[in-house]
Amino acid sequence: MGQRHWVRTTKCQLIVTSLFVMLLGLAVIILTIITHYGAHFSVISGVSSEANPYRIFHNVAFYSGICLTMILVLAALLSTVATVRESVCLMAMGFFCFAIVFCALIQAAFWRYTNNSEVEDAMMDVYDSVYEEVRRNLSSFRRQELATIHETFLCCGKQSPFGETGGIEKETCPSEPMGTARADCLQEIQDFLKKHMDFVSVLLIITICFMVYGMILTSFLWFSICFSNNLDRKGKYIFRET
């Protein structure tokens, strides 16, 4: 009876965990869409040059998020079906999906903390490039792109050590903050990306924890199903000779 109780409890925990994993998949796809199609990221991606690595980061994040969402949903579905049907094969596949996501997220977390400034530097390099092209060539096309960046990030140019405002800022900055203190665009880009990456890090840690918990539950149930078929059924069947 004690063993059956533990198995039932583990099954309930795995089903609840699968529901949370589905919600995590939803959160990942929403964050992926925001990162790819959000105004702040789209405007930087649209004006970046081929030499700048930001577009690579932008596209890799999008496709990685889609793949991660698909595997999370698949892991949740396989685990739920395997729990209901007591299928060894499906349970193993669910464990494998949890393990794939876990390994991918550990690699992503390692890259996040060892290359913390690469995305930030790429975004600021894009702004610097557009700003300098406008300052040197006075290109109307680039000028419009710079104005779009200022409007999106609610900032105005780069901070001057003398506190002066150049002609570029006067022509490309939004008209609303003219009488107030203007935010430095490089600082605004840095602050915005930091907030976004903080949210990504929290979601990353939560997902890793659920993957570990999912692997523990699926492995326990896999061994239980293998060594004791249909543990939840009560009673014994006795054949008597007539």
Short mmCIF file of C-alpha atoms in Angstrom, two decimals:
data_model
loop_
_atom_site.label_atom_id
_atom_site.label_comp_id
_atom_site.label_asym_id
_atom_site.label_seq_id
_atom_site.Cartn_x
_atom_site.Cartn_y
_atom_site.Cartn_z
CA MET A 1 0.00 0.00 0.00
CA GLY A 2 2.80 2.43 0.81
CA GLN A 3 4.43 1.88 -2.55
CA ARG A 4 1.13 2.38 -4.37
CA HIS A 5 0.57 5.60 -2.43
CA TRP A 6 3.96 6.96 -3.48
CA VAL A 7 3.30 6.06 -7.11
CA ARG A 8 -0.11 7.78 -7.08
CA THR A 9 1.40 10.86 -5.47
CA THR A 10 4.21 10.94 -8.01
CA LYS A 11 1.74 10.63 -10.88
CA CYS A 12 -0.27 13.58 -9.57
CA GLN A 13 2.90 15.61 -9.16
CA LEU A 14 4.01 14.80 -12.70
CA ILE A 15 0.65 15.82 -14.17
CA VAL A 16 0.75 19.12 -12.25
CA THR A 17 4.36 19.64 -13.34
CA SER A 18 3.34 19.01 -16.95
CA LEU A 19 0.69 21.73 -16.68
CA PHE A 20 3.27 24.17 -15.37
CA VAL A 21 5.63 23.17 -18.18
CA MET A 22 2.88 23.99 -20.68
CA LEU A 23 2.54 27.42 -19.06
CA LEU A 24 6.31 27.85 -19.25
CA GLY A 25 6.13 27.02 -22.95
CA LEU A 26 3.49 29.71 -23.36
CA ALA A 27 5.66 32.21 -21.48
CA VAL A 28 8.68 31.34 -23.63
CA ILE A 29 6.80 31.83 -26.91
CA ILE A 30 5.36 35.15 -25.71
CA LEU A 31 8.82 36.34 -24.71
CA THR A 32 10.19 35.12 -28.05
CA ILE A 33 7.57 37.07 -29.99
CA ILE A 34 8.22 40.20 -27.93
CA THR A 35 11.96 39.86 -28.46
CA HIS A 36 11.61 39.40 -32.22
CA TYR A 37 8.70 41.70 -33.08
CA GLY A 38 8.85 44.21 -30.23
CA ALA A 39 9.38 47.82 -31.31
CA HIS A 40 12.67 48.29 -29.45
CA PHE A 41 14.32 45.19 -30.90
CA SER A 42 12.79 45.55 -34.36
CA VAL A 43 14.01 49.11 -34.86
CA ILE A 44 17.58 48.14 -33.96
CA SER A 45 17.45 45.05 -36.16
CA GLY A 46 16.04 47.05 -39.05
CA VAL A 47 18.88 49.59 -39.10
CA SER A 48 21.77 47.26 -38.26
CA SER A 49 24.35 46.55 -40.93
CA GLU A 50 25.48 43.12 -42.09
CA ALA A 51 28.82 43.60 -40.35
CA ASN A 52 27.10 43.99 -36.99
CA PRO A 53 26.33 40.67 -35.22
CA TYR A 54 23.06 41.92 -33.74
CA ARG A 55 20.90 40.41 -36.50
CA ILE A 56 22.48 37.03 -35.85
CA PHE A 57 21.62 37.30 -32.13
CA HIS A 58 18.13 38.48 -33.06
CA ASN A 59 17.40 35.53 -35.36
CA VAL A 60 19.07 32.91 -33.15
CA ALA A 61 16.97 34.03 -30.17
CA PHE A 62 13.78 33.78 -32.24
CA TYR A 63 14.34 30.30 -33.66
CA SER A 64 15.75 29.00 -30.38
CA GLY A 65 12.65 30.22 -28.57
CA ILE A 66 10.37 28.45 -31.06
CA CYS A 67 12.28 25.17 -30.76
CA LEU A 68 12.35 25.42 -26.97
CA THR A 69 8.59 26.00 -26.85
CA MET A 70 7.91 23.00 -29.08
CA ILE A 71 10.05 20.69 -26.92
CA LEU A 72 8.47 21.99 -23.70
CA VAL A 73 4.97 21.34 -25.01
CA LEU A 74 6.02 17.92 -26.31
CA ALA A 75 7.57 17.01 -22.93
CA ALA A 76 4.39 18.03 -21.11
CA LEU A 77 2.13 16.05 -23.46
CA LEU A 78 4.31 12.94 -23.42
CA SER A 79 4.58 12.96 -19.64
CA THR A 80 0.84 13.38 -19.18
CA VAL A 81 -0.08 10.63 -21.64
CA ALA A 82 2.62 8.32 -20.27
CA THR A 83 1.31 8.83 -16.73
CA VAL A 84 -2.29 8.06 -17.68
CA ARG A 85 -1.46 5.06 -19.88
CA GLU A 86 1.51 3.84 -17.80
CA SER A 87 3.62 3.65 -20.93
CA VAL A 88 7.32 2.96 -20.44
CA CYS A 89 8.20 4.16 -23.93
CA LEU A 90 6.33 7.47 -23.64
CA MET A 91 7.74 8.06 -20.16
CA ALA A 92 11.27 7.59 -21.50
CA MET A 93 10.55 10.01 -24.34
CA GLY A 94 9.22 12.56 -21.84
CA PHE A 95 12.38 12.20 -19.76
CA PHE A 96 14.46 12.65 -22.90
CA CYS A 97 12.61 15.89 -23.77
CA PHE A 98 13.14 17.23 -20.25
CA ALA A 99 16.82 16.36 -20.51
CA ILE A 100 17.20 18.09 -23.90
CA VAL A 101 15.66 21.29 -22.58
CA PHE A 102 17.77 21.11 -19.42
CA CYS A 103 21.01 20.77 -21.40
CA ALA A 104 20.01 23.57 -23.79
CA LEU A 105 19.13 25.92 -20.93
CA ILE A 106 22.35 25.17 -19.06
CA GLN A 107 24.26 26.05 -22.23
CA ALA A 108 22.18 29.22 -22.64
CA ALA A 109 22.78 30.22 -19.01
CA PHE A 110 26.52 29.63 -19.43
CA TRP A 111 26.57 31.83 -22.54
CA ARG A 112 24.45 34.46 -20.78
CA TYR A 113 26.92 34.91 -17.94
CA THR A 114 30.14 34.50 -19.91
CA ASN A 115 29.12 36.77 -22.80
CA ASN A 116 27.00 39.17 -20.84
CA SER A 117 27.87 42.31 -22.79
CA GLU A 118 27.92 41.03 -26.39
CA VAL A 119 24.27 41.75 -27.19
CA GLU A 120 24.41 45.07 -25.36
CA ASP A 121 27.56 46.11 -27.24
CA ALA A 122 26.02 45.06 -30.56
CA MET A 123 22.89 47.18 -29.95
CA MET A 124 24.90 50.22 -28.92
CA ASP A 125 27.21 49.78 -31.91
CA VAL A 126 24.17 49.90 -34.18
CA TYR A 127 23.11 53.20 -32.66
CA ASP A 128 26.64 54.59 -32.83
CA SER A 129 26.89 53.60 -36.49
CA VAL A 130 23.62 55.30 -37.45
CA TYR A 131 24.46 58.39 -35.39
CA GLU A 132 27.88 58.79 -36.96
CA GLU A 133 26.55 58.29 -40.49
CA VAL A 134 23.99 61.03 -39.92
CA ARG A 135 26.64 63.32 -38.44
CA ARG A 136 29.05 62.80 -41.35
CA ASN A 137 26.84 62.43 -44.40
CA LEU A 138 23.58 64.06 -43.37
CA SER A 139 21.71 61.22 -45.08
CA SER A 140 17.96 61.79 -45.03
CA PHE A 141 17.29 58.04 -44.91
CA ARG A 142 19.63 57.50 -41.96
CA ARG A 143 18.28 60.65 -40.34
CA GLN A 144 14.79 59.17 -40.39
CA GLU A 145 16.10 55.92 -38.90
CA LEU A 146 17.83 57.84 -36.12
CA ALA A 147 14.62 59.76 -35.41
CA THR A 148 12.74 56.45 -35.19
CA ILE A 149 15.26 55.12 -32.64
CA HIS A 150 14.91 58.31 -30.56
CA GLU A 151 11.13 58.04 -30.65
CA THR A 152 11.11 54.34 -29.76
CA PHE A 153 13.55 54.54 -26.84
CA LEU A 154 12.33 58.00 -25.75
CA CYS A 155 15.87 59.28 -25.78
CA CYS A 156 17.86 61.98 -27.53
CA GLY A 157 21.36 61.55 -28.94
CA LYS A 158 24.50 60.88 -26.98
CA GLN A 159 25.46 62.72 -23.85
CA SER A 160 28.03 65.46 -24.42
CA PRO A 161 30.63 66.13 -21.72
CA PHE A 162 29.89 69.85 -22.16
CA GLY A 163 26.13 69.42 -21.98
CA GLU A 164 25.66 70.90 -25.43
CA THR A 165 23.00 69.89 -27.93
CA GLY A 166 24.03 69.47 -31.53
CA GLY A 167 22.05 69.98 -34.70
CA ILE A 168 21.43 66.25 -35.04
CA GLU A 169 19.60 66.11 -31.72
CA LYS A 170 17.52 69.18 -32.55
CA GLU A 171 16.31 67.64 -35.81
CA THR A 172 15.88 63.98 -34.84
CA CYS A 173 14.71 64.05 -31.22
CA PRO A 174 11.02 64.02 -30.27
CA SER A 175 9.58 67.46 -29.71
CA GLU A 176 7.99 66.63 -26.34
CA PRO A 177 11.09 66.49 -24.14
CA MET A 178 12.71 69.62 -25.62
CA GLY A 179 12.33 71.63 -22.43
CA THR A 180 13.30 68.83 -20.10
CA ALA A 181 16.43 66.86 -19.41
CA ARG A 182 17.08 64.45 -22.28
CA ALA A 183 18.04 60.85 -21.77
CA ASP A 184 21.24 59.56 -23.32
CA CYS A 185 20.31 56.93 -25.92
CA LEU A 186 23.22 54.63 -25.13
CA GLN A 187 22.21 54.61 -21.47
CA GLU A 188 18.56 54.03 -22.37
CA ILE A 189 19.45 51.09 -24.61
CA GLN A 190 21.60 49.62 -21.85
CA ASP A 191 18.87 50.03 -19.20
CA PHE A 192 16.17 48.58 -21.45
CA LEU A 193 18.24 45.53 -22.36
CA LYS A 194 19.20 44.95 -18.71
CA LYS A 195 15.53 44.83 -17.67
CA HIS A 196 14.71 42.48 -20.52
CA MET A 197 17.62 40.15 -19.76
CA ASP A 198 16.72 40.11 -16.06
CA PHE A 199 13.29 38.80 -16.97
CA VAL A 200 14.88 36.23 -19.30
CA SER A 201 17.18 35.09 -16.50
CA VAL A 202 14.27 34.59 -14.08
CA LEU A 203 12.35 32.56 -16.66
CA LEU A 204 15.52 30.59 -17.39
CA ILE A 205 16.05 29.64 -13.74
CA ILE A 206 12.40 28.66 -13.24
CA THR A 207 12.42 26.49 -16.36
CA ILE A 208 15.66 24.74 -15.34
CA CYS A 209 14.17 23.91 -11.93
CA PHE A 210 11.06 22.42 -13.52
CA MET A 211 13.18 20.41 -15.96
CA VAL A 212 15.15 18.87 -13.08
CA TYR A 213 11.95 18.09 -11.21
CA GLY A 214 10.39 16.62 -14.34
CA MET A 215 13.40 14.37 -14.94
CA ILE A 216 13.24 13.10 -11.35
CA LEU A 217 9.51 12.31 -11.56
CA THR A 218 9.66 10.64 -14.99
CA SER A 219 12.65 8.50 -14.02
CA PHE A 220 10.92 7.36 -10.81
CA LEU A 221 7.72 6.45 -12.65
CA TRP A 222 9.67 4.74 -15.42
CA PHE A 223 11.31 2.40 -12.91
CA SER A 224 7.99 1.87 -11.12
CA ILE A 225 6.19 0.92 -14.31
CA CYS A 226 9.02 -1.33 -15.44
CA PHE A 227 9.27 -3.36 -12.25
CA SER A 228 5.65 -3.41 -11.22
CA ASN A 229 3.05 -3.44 -13.97
CA ASN A 230 -0.27 -1.69 -13.23
CA LEU A 231 0.56 -0.79 -9.63
CA ASP A 232 -2.68 1.10 -9.14
CA ARG A 233 -4.89 -1.95 -9.68
CA LYS A 234 -6.16 -3.60 -6.53
CA GLY A 235 -6.75 -7.24 -5.81
CA LYS A 236 -5.30 -10.48 -7.10
CA TYR A 237 -6.61 -12.98 -9.54
CA ILE A 238 -6.62 -16.59 -8.32
CA PHE A 239 -7.43 -19.47 -10.60
CA ARG A 240 -9.08 -22.45 -8.91
CA GLU A 241 -9.36 -25.92 -10.32
CA THR A 242 -12.88 -27.15 -10.82
#
